[in-house]
Every structure is written in structure tokens, then in C-alpha cells.
PDB file of C-alpha atoms in Angstrom:
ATOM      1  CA  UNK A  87      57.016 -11.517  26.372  1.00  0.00           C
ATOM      2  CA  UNK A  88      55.254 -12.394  23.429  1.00  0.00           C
ATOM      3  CA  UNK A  89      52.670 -12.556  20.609  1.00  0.00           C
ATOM      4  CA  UNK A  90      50.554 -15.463  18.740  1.00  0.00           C
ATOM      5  CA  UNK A  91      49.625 -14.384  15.536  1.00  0.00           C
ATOM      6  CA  UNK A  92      46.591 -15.757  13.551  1.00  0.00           C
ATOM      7  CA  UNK A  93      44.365 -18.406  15.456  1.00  0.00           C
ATOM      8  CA  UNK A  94      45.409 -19.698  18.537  1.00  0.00           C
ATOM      9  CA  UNK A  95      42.760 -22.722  19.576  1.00  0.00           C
ATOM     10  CA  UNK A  96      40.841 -25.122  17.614  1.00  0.00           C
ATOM     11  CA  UNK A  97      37.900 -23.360  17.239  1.00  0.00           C
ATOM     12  CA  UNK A  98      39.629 -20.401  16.165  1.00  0.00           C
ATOM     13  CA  UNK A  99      40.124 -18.428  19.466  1.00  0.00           C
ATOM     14  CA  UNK A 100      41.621 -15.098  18.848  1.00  0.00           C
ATOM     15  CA  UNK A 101      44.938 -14.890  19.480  1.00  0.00           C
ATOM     16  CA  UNK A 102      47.390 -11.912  20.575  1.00  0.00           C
ATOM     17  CA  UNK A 103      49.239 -11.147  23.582  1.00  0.00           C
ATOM     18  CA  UNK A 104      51.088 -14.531  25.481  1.00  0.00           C
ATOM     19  CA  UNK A 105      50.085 -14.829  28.562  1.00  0.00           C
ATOM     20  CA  UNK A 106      53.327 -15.407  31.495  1.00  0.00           C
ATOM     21  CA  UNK A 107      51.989 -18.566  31.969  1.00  0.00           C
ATOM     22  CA  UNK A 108      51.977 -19.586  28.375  1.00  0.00           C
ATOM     23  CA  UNK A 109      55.171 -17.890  28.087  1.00  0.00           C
ATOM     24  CA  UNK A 110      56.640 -20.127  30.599  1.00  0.00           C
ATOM     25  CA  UNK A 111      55.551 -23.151  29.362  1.00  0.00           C
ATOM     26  CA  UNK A 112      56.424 -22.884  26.259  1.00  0.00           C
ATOM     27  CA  UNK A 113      60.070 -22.038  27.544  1.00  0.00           C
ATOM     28  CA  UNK A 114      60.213 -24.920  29.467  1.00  0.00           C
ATOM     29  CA  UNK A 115      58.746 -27.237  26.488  1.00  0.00           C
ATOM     30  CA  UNK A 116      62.124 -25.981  24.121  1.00  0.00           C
ATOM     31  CA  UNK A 117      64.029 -26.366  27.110  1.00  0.00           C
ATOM     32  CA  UNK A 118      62.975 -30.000  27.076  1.00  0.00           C
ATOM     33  CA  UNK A 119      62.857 -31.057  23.538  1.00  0.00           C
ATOM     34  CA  UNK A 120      66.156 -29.738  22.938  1.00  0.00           C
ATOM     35  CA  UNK A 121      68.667 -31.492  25.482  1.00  0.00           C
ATOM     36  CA  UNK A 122      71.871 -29.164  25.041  1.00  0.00           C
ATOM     37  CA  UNK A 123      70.246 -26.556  26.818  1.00  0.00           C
ATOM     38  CA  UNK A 124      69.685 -28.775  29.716  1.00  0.00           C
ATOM     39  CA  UNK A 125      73.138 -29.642  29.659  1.00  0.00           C
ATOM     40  CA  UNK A 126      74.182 -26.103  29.006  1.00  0.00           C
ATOM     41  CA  UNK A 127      73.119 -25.034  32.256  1.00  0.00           C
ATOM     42  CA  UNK A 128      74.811 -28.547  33.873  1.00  0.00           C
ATOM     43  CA  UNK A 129      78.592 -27.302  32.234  1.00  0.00           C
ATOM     44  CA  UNK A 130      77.981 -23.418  33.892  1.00  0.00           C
ATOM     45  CA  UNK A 131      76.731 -25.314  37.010  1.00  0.00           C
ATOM     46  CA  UNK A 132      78.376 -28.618  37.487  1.00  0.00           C
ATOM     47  CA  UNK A 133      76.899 -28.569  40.956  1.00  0.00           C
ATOM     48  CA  UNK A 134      73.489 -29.100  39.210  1.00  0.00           C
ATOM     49  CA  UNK A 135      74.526 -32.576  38.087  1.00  0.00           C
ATOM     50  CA  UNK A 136      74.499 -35.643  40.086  1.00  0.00           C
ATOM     51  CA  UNK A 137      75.435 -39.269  38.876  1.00  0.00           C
ATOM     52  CA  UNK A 138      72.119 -41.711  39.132  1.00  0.00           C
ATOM     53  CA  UNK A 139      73.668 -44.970  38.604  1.00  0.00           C
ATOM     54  CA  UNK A 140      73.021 -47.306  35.512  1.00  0.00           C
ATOM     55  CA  UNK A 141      69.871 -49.085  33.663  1.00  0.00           C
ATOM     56  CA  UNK A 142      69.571 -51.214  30.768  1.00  0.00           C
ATOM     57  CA  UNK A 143      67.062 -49.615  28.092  1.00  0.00           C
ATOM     58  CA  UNK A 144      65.911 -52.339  24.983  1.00  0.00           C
ATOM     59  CA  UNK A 145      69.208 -54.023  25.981  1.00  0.00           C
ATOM     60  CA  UNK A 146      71.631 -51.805  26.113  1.00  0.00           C
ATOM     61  CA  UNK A 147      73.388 -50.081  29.194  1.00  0.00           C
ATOM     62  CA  UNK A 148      72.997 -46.675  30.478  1.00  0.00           C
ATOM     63  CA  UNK A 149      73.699 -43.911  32.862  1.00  0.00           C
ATOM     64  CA  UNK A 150      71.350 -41.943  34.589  1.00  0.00           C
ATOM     65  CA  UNK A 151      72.563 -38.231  34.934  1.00  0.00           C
ATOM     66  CA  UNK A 152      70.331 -36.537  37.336  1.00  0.00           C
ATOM     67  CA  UNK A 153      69.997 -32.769  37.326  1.00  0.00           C
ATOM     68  CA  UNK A 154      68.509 -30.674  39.552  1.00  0.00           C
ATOM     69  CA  UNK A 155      65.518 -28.016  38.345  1.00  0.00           C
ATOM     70  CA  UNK A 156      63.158 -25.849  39.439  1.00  0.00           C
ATOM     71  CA  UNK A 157      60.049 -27.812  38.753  1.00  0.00           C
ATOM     72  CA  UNK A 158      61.424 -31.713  39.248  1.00  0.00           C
ATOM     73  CA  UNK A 159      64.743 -33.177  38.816  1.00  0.00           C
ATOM     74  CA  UNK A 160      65.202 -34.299  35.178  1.00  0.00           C
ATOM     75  CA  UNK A 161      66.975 -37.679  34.535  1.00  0.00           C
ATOM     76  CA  UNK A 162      68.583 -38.253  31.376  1.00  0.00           C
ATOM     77  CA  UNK A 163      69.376 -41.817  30.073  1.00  0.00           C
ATOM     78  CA  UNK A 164      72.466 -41.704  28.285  1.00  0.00           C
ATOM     79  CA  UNK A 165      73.820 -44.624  26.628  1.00  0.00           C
ATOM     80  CA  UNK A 166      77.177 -46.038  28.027  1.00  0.00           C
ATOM     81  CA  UNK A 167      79.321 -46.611  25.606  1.00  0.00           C
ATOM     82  CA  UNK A 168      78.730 -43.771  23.030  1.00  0.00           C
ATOM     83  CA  UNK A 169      77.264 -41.221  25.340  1.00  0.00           C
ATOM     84  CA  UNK A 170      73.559 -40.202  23.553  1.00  0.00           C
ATOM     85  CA  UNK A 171      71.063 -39.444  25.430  1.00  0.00           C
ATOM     86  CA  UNK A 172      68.049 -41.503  24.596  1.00  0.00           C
ATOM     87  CA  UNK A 173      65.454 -40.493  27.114  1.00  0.00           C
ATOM     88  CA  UNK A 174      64.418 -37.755  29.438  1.00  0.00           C
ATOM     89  CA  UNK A 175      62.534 -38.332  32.398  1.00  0.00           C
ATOM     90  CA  UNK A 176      60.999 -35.579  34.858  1.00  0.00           C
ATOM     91  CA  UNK A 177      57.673 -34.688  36.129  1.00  0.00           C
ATOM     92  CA  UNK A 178      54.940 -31.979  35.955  1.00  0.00           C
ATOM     93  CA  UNK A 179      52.026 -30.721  37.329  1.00  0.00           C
ATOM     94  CA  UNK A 180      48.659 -32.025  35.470  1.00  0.00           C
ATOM     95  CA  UNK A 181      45.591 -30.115  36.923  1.00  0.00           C
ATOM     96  CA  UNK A 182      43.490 -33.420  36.785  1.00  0.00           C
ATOM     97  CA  UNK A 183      46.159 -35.865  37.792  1.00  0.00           C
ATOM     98  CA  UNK A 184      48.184 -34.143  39.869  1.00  0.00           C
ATOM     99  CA  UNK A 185      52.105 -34.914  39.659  1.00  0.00           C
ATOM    100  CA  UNK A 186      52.607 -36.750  36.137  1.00  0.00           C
ATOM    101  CA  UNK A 187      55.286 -38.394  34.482  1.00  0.00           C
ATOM    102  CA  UNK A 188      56.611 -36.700  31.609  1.00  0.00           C
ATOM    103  CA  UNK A 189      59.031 -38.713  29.413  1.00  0.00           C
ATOM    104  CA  UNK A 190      60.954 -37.501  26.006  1.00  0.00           C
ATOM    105  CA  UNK A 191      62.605 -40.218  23.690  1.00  0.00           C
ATOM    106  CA  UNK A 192      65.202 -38.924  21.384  1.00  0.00           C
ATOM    107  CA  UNK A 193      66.641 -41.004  18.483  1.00  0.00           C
ATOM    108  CA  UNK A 194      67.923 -40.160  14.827  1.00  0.00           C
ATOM    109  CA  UNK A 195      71.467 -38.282  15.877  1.00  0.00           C
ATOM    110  CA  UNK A 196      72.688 -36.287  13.572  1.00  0.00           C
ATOM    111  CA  UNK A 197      75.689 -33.825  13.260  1.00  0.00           C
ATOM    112  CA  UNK A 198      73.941 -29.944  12.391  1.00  0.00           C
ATOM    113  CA  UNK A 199      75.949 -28.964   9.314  1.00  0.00           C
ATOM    114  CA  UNK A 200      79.312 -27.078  10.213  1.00  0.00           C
ATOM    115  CA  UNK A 201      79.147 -27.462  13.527  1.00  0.00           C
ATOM    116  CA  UNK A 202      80.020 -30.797  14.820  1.00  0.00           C
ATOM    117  CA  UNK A 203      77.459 -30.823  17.480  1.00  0.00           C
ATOM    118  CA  UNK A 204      74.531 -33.800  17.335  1.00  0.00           C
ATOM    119  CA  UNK A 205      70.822 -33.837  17.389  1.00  0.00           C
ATOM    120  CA  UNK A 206      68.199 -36.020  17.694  1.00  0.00           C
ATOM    121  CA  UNK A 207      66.265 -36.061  14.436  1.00  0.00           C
ATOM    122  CA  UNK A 208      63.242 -37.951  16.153  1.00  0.00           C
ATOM    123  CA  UNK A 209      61.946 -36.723  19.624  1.00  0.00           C
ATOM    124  CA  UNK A 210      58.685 -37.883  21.032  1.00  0.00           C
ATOM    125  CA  UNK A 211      57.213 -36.460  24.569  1.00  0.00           C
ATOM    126  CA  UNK A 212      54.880 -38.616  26.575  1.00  0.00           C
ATOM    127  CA  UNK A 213      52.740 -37.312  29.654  1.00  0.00           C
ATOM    128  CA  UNK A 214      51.071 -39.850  31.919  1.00  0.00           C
ATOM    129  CA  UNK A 215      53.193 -42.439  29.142  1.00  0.00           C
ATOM    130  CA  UNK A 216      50.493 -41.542  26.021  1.00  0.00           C
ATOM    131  CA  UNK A 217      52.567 -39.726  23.490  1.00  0.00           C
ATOM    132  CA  UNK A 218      51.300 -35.878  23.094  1.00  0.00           C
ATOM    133  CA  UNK A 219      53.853 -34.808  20.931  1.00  0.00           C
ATOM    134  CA  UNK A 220      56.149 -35.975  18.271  1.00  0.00           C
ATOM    135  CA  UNK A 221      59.065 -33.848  15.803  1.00  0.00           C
ATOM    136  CA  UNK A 222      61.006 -35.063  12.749  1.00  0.00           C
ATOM    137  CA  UNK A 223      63.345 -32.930  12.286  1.00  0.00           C
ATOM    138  CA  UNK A 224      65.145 -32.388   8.659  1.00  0.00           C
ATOM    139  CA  UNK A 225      68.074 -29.803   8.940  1.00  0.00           C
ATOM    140  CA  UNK A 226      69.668 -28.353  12.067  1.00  0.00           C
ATOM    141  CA  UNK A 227      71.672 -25.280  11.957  1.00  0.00           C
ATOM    142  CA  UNK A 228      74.025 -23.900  14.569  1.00  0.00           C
ATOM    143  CA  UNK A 229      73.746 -20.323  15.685  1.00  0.00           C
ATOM    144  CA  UNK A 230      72.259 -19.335  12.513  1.00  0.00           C
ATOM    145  CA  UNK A 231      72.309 -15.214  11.822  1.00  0.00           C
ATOM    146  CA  UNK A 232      68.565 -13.364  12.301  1.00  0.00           C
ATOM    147  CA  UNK A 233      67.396  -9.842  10.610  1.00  0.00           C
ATOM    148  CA  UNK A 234      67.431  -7.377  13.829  1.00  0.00           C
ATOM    149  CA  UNK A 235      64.002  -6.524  14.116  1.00  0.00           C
ATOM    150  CA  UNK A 236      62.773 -10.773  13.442  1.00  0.00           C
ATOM    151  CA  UNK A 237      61.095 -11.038  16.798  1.00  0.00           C
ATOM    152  CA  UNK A 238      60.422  -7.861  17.550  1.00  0.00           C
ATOM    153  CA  UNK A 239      56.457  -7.816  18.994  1.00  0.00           C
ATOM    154  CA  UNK A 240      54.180  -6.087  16.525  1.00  0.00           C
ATOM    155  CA  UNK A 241      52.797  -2.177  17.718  1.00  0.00           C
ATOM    156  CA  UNK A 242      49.310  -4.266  19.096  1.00  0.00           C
ATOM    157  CA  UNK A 243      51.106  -6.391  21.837  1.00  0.00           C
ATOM    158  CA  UNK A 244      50.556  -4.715  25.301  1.00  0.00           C
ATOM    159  CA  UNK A 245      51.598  -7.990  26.712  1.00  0.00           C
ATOM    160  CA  UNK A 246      53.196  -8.159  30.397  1.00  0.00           C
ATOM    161  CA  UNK A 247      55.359 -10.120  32.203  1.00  0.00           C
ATOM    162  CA  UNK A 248      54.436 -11.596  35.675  1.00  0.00           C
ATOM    163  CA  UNK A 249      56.872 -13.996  36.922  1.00  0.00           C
ATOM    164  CA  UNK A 250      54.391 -15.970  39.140  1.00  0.00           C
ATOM    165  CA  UNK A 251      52.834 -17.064  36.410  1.00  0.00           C
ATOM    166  CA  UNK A 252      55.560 -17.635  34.031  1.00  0.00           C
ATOM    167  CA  UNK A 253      56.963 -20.401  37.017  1.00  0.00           C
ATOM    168  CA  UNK A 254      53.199 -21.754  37.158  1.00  0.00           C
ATOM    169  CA  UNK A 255      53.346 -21.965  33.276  1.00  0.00           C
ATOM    170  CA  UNK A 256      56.630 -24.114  33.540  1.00  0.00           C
ATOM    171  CA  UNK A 257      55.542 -26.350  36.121  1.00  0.00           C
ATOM    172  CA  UNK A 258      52.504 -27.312  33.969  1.00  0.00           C
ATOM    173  CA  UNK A 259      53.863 -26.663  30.253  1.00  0.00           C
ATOM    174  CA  UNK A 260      51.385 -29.272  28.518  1.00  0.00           C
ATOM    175  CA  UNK A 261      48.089 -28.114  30.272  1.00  0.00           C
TER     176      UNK A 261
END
């Protein structure tokens, strides 16, 4: 479930209870843009993960790790010999052009403070291969601690989940 507060279009469309199929689009977008969770699943599933075979990206080899999902199988480019992933490829529905590549380019790795763990500082997402989205990000922090009640929906939201349309929302998370 959730709630958009404050303006939600560019003309100022009201905004207040998420819709399932927003909701699952926008799910599937952070799912995307942030590759450990993709890989996350992979480690609790290994079964999930295939091997794709190799490719040379801007001159320098690759593996292909395919993994299975419930929208489109998502490859990631990884480089060979220090094992960052570099690209994500899958595909999603586009109401006007039906099945459309989606690509995401991550560059910029960083280690998040503490931690150990790397992220890409610089992600860009292409559908249809023009660029729709872009992030620079500054600071990473590992399981940081939240107040309780942080995303708690305010007393308005009457929101409701449908699961139909959350899995239409993630098949078609840019639309």
C-alpha cells in the first residue's frame, strides 16, 4: 500500500492513495535500479540463475548471468575479471510499442560506508534505448535505523491492495 503526498502529475493532479498498479511498478523500478536485490533473490534461489555465456562491452569482457523473473528474464553484464555489473538488460510491456527493451547502465562503484558492500554511484535506465531516467548518487548507507511510525500511511489513505494490478503495474513500471 501506499500514499503520494503533495502533487502527483505535471499539471498538478491531486495526489493520495497509490494505486496497485502504481504500487507495483514502482516496486519493480527499485528492484531494478538497485542490483543486490536482484541478486538477493538469485543467492535464496540459485535455481533462478542461469550462466548466458560471454560479450565484450567498450572492449572489455563479460558474463552474461541470466535470471529468471516474473515479467522477462533479466540479463546482467558483469565484467570478467572484477565481477561489476555494468548493465541490465530485460524487457517490459509499453502500451504503444508493445514488448520494449529496457536497459540500466551502472557505473561509479563505490563501497557504502561501514559496510563493505558496492554501489553504483551512476545508474541510467533506457526504454526503447532513449534514456528516461538517470541517478547520481552521493552517500549510500547500509541498513540504516528508521523512527517506527516513518512510513506509516497518514489517517486519509483508504488505499487497497489488488494483486492483479500490482503484477500489471510491474510488467509496465515506466508507463
Amino acid at each position: 500500500l501506499g500514499f503520494i503526498a503533495g502533487s502527483e502529475a505535471l499539471r498538478g493532479g491531486p495526489a493520495g492513495d497509490m494505486t496497485a498498479v502504481r504500487w507495483g511498478s514502482t516496486k519493480r523500478q527499485h528492484r531494478l535500479l538497485n542490483p543486490h536485490l536482484i541478486l538477493r533473490d538469485a543467492a535464496a534461489n540459485p535455481s533462478l540463475a542461469s550462466d548466458g555465456g560471454t560479450t565484450v562491452l567498450n572492449g572489455v569482457q563479460h558474463r552474461l548471468l541470466v535470471i529468471k523473473d516474473t515479467v522477462y528474464p533479466i540479463t546482467l553484464v558483469v565484467t570478467a575479471d572484477k565481477g561489476q555489473i555494468t548493465k541490465l538488460m530485460t524487457k517490459e510491456n509499453d502500451y504503444l510499442r508493445r514488448d520494449t527493451d529496457l536497459e540500466i547502465t551502472y557505473s561509479g562503484w563505490q563501497s557504502a560506508s561501514g559496510s563493505g558492500l558496492r554501489f553504483p554511484t551512476d545508474i541510467s535506465l533506457s526504454l526503447g534505448g532513449q534514456v528516461i531516467h538517470q541517478e547520481n548518487r552521493g552517500a549510500v548507507r547500509v541498513n540504516p535505523g528508521f523512527a517506527a511510525d516513518l512510513f506509516k500511511l497518514p489517517p486519509e489513505a483508504k488505499a487497497v491492495y489488488n494483486a492483479q494490478d500490482a503484477a500489471r503495474g510491474e510488467k509496465s513500471a515506466q508507463f
